[in-house]
GROMACS .gro file of C-alpha atoms in nm:
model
  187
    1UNK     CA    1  -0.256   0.766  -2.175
    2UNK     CA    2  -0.364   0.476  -2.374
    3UNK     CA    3  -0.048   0.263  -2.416
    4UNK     CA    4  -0.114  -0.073  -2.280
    5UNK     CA    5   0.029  -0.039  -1.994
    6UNK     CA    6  -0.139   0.241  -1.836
    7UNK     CA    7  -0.463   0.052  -1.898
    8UNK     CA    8  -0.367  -0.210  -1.752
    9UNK     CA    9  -0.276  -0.038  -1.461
   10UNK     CA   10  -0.611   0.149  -1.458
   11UNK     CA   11  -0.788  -0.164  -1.511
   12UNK     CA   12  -0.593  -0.318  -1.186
   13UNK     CA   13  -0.683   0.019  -0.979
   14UNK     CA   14  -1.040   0.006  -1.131
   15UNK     CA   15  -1.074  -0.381  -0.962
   16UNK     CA   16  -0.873  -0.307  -0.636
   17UNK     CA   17  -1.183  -0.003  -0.595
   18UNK     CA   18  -1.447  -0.269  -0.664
   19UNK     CA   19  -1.322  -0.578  -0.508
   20UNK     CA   20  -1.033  -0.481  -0.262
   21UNK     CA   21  -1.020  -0.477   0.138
   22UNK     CA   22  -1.143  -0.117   0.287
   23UNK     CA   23  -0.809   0.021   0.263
   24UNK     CA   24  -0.706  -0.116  -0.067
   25UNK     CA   25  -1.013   0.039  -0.223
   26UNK     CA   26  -0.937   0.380  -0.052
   27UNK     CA   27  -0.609   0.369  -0.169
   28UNK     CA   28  -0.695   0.270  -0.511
   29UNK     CA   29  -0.927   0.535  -0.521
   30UNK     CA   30  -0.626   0.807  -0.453
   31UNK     CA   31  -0.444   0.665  -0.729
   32UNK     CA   32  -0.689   0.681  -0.993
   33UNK     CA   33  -0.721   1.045  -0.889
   34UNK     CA   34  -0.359   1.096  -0.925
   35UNK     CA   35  -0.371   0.874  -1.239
   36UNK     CA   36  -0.580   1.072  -1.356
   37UNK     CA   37  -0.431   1.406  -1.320
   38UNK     CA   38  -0.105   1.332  -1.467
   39UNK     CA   39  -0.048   1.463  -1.812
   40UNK     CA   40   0.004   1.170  -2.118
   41UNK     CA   41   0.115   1.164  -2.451
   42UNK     CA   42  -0.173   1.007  -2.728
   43UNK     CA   43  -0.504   1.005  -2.680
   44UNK     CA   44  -0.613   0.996  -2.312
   45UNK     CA   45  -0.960   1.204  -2.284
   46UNK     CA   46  -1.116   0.925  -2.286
   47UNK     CA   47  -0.932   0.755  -2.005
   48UNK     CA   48  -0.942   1.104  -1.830
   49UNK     CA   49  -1.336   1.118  -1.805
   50UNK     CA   50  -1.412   0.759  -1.726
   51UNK     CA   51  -1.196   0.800  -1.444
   52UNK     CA   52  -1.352   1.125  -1.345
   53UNK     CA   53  -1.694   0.946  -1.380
   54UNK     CA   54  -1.625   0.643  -1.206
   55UNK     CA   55  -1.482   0.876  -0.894
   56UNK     CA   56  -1.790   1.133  -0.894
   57UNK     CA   57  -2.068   0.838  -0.890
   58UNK     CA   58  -1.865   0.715  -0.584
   59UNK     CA   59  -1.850   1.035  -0.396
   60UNK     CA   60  -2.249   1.085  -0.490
   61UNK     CA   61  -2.343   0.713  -0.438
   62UNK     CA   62  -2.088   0.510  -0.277
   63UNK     CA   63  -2.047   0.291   0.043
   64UNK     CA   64  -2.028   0.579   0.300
   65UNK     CA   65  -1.695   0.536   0.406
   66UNK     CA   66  -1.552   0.524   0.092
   67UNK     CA   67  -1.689   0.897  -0.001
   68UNK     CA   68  -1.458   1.077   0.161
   69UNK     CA   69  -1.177   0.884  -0.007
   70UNK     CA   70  -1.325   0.984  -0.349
   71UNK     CA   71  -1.383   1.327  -0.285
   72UNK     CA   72  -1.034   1.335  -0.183
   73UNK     CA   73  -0.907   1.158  -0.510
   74UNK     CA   74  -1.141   1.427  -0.716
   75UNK     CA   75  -0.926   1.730  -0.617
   76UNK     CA   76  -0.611   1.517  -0.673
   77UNK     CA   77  -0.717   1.481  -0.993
   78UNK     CA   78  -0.773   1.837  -1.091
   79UNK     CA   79  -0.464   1.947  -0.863
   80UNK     CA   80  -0.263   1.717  -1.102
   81UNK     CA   81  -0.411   1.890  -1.407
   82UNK     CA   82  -0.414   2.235  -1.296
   83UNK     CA   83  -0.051   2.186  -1.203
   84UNK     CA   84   0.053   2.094  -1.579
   85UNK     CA   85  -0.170   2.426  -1.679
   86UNK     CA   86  -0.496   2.214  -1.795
   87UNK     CA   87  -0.818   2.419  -1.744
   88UNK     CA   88  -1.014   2.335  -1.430
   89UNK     CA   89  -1.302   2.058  -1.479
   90UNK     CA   90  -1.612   2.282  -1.380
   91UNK     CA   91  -1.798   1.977  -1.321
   92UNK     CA   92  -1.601   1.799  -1.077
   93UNK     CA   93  -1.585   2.138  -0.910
   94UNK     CA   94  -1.962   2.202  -0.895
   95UNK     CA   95  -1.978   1.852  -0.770
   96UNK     CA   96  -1.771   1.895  -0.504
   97UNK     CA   97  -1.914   2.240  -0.401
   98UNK     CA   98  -2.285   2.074  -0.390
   99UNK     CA   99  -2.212   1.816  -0.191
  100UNK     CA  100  -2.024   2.044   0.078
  101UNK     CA  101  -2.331   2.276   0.086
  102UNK     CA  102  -2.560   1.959   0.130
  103UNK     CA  103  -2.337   1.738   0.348
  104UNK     CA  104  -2.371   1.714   0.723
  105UNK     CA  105  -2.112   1.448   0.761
  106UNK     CA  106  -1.812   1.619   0.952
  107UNK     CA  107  -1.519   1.356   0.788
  108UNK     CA  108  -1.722   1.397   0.411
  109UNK     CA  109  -1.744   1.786   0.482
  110UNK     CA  110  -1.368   1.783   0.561
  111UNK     CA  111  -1.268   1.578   0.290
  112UNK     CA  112  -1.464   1.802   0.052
  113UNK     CA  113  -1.302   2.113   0.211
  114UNK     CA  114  -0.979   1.960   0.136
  115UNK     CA  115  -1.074   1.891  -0.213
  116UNK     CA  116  -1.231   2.225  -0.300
  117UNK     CA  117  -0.870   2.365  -0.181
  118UNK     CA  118  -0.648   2.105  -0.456
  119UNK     CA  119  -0.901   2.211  -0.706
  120UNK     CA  120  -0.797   2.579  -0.617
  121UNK     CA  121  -1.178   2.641  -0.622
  122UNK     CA  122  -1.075   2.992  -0.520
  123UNK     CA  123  -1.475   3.108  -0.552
  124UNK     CA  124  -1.573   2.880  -0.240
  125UNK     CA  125  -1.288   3.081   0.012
  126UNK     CA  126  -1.597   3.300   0.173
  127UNK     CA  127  -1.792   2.924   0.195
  128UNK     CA  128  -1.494   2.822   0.366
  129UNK     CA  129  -1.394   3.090   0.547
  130UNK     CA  130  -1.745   3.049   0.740
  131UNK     CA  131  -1.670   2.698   0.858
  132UNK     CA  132  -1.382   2.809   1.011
  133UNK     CA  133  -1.587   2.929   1.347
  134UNK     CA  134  -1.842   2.678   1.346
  135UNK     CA  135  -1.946   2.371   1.397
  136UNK     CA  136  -1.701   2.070   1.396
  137UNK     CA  137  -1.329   2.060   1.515
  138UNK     CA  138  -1.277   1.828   1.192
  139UNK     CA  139  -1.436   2.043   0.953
  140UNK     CA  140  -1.279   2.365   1.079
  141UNK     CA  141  -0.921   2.244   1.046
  142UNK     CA  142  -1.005   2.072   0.704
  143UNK     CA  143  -1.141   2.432   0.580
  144UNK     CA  144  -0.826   2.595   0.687
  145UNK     CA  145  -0.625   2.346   0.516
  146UNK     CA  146  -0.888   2.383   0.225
  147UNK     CA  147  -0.830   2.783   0.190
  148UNK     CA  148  -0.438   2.730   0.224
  149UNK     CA  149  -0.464   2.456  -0.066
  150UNK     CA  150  -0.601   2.712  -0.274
  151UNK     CA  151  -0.379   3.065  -0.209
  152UNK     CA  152  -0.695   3.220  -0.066
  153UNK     CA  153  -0.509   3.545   0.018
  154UNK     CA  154  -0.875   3.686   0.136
  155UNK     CA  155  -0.909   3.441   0.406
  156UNK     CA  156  -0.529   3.557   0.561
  157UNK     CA  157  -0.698   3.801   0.848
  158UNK     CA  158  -0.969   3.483   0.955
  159UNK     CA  159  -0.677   3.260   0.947
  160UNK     CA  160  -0.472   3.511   1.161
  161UNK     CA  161  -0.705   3.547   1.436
  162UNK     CA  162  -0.745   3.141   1.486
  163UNK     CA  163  -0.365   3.066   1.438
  164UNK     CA  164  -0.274   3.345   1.753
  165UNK     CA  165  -0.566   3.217   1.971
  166UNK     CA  166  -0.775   2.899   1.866
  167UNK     CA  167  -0.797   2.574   1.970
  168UNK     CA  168  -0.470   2.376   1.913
  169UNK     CA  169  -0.546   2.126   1.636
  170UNK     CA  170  -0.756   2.388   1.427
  171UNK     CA  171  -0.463   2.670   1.532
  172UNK     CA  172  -0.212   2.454   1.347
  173UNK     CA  173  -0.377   2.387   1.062
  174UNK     CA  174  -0.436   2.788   1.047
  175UNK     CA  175  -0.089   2.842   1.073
  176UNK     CA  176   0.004   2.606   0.807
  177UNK     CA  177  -0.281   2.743   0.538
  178UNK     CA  178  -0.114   3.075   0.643
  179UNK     CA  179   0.174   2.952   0.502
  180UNK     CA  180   0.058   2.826   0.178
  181UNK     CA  181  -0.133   3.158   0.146
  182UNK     CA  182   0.252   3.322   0.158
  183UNK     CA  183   0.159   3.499   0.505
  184UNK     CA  184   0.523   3.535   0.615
  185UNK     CA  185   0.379   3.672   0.979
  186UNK     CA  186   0.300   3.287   1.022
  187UNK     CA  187   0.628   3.254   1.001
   0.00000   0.00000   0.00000
């Protein structure tokens, strides 16, 4: 919220992402995501969407390897608000679902994948489900861990069929998004 020292703890986070070593600005973006998810007493909208803007302009626009990382932070964001029964942030999610339709980058795609999943972005589970059989080892585990994030009960049979007979890293992360679906067959 706005008490002074959450702001000064977004303010520290907010440098750290700006002036930081690699990892300390990755990092710092994952907390501001989770920072800003969290539920606070007073006024915090404000603190809410400057967070939210500062971590879509550096998924859209920022140093490449720091995109992922932002992406990420994004659906830990609106995971944090769904989870205390906030509506969903249509923006970030139309944000996140544009850039995984125009991305090419297999760790960005992934990340995205990942993201659309916290943000239980339930509408993108046939988008998903596709990149489960092609292209990139990376993304194809990512969307299976994407479509367990968000429940996608549709996506069980897809899931299914890599789990008993796909490649090992992408049949684990089938088995464990079978799981978080509530498949108890994966079991």
């Amino acid at each position: 919220d706005m008490d002074p020292l959450d702001v000064l703890i977004r303010a520290r986070l907010g440098a750290l992402r700006k002036d930081g070593l690699r990892l300390q600005r990755n990092l710092a973006l994952l907390a501001l995501g989770r920072v800003g998810g969290r539920q606070g007493a007073g006024v915090r909208a404000g603190a809410e969407e400057e967070i939210r803007e500062a971590l879509l302009r550096q998924a859209a626009q920022g140093q490449s390897s720091a995109r992922p990382w932002a992406a990420l932070a994004l659906g830990l964001m609106e995971h944090g608000r769904l989870s205390w029964g906030a509506d969903p942030d249509e923006g970030t999610r139309e944000a996140l679902l544009q850039a995984f339709e125009a991305v090419g980058n297999p760790s960005f795609s992934g990340a995205l994948a990942v993201s659309l999943g916290l943000c239980r972005h339930g509408e993108t589970a046939p988008l998903l489900v596709e990149h489960l059989d092609t292209g990139d080892e990376t993304i194809r585990g990512h969307a299976a861990t994407g479509l367990g994030l968000m429940r996608a009960r549709d996506a069980i049979e897809p899931l299914r069929a890599i789990a008993g007979g796909g490649p090992p890293g992408i049949a684990r992360e089938a088995a464990i998004a079978l799981a978080l679906c509530g498949d108890k067959e994966a079991w």
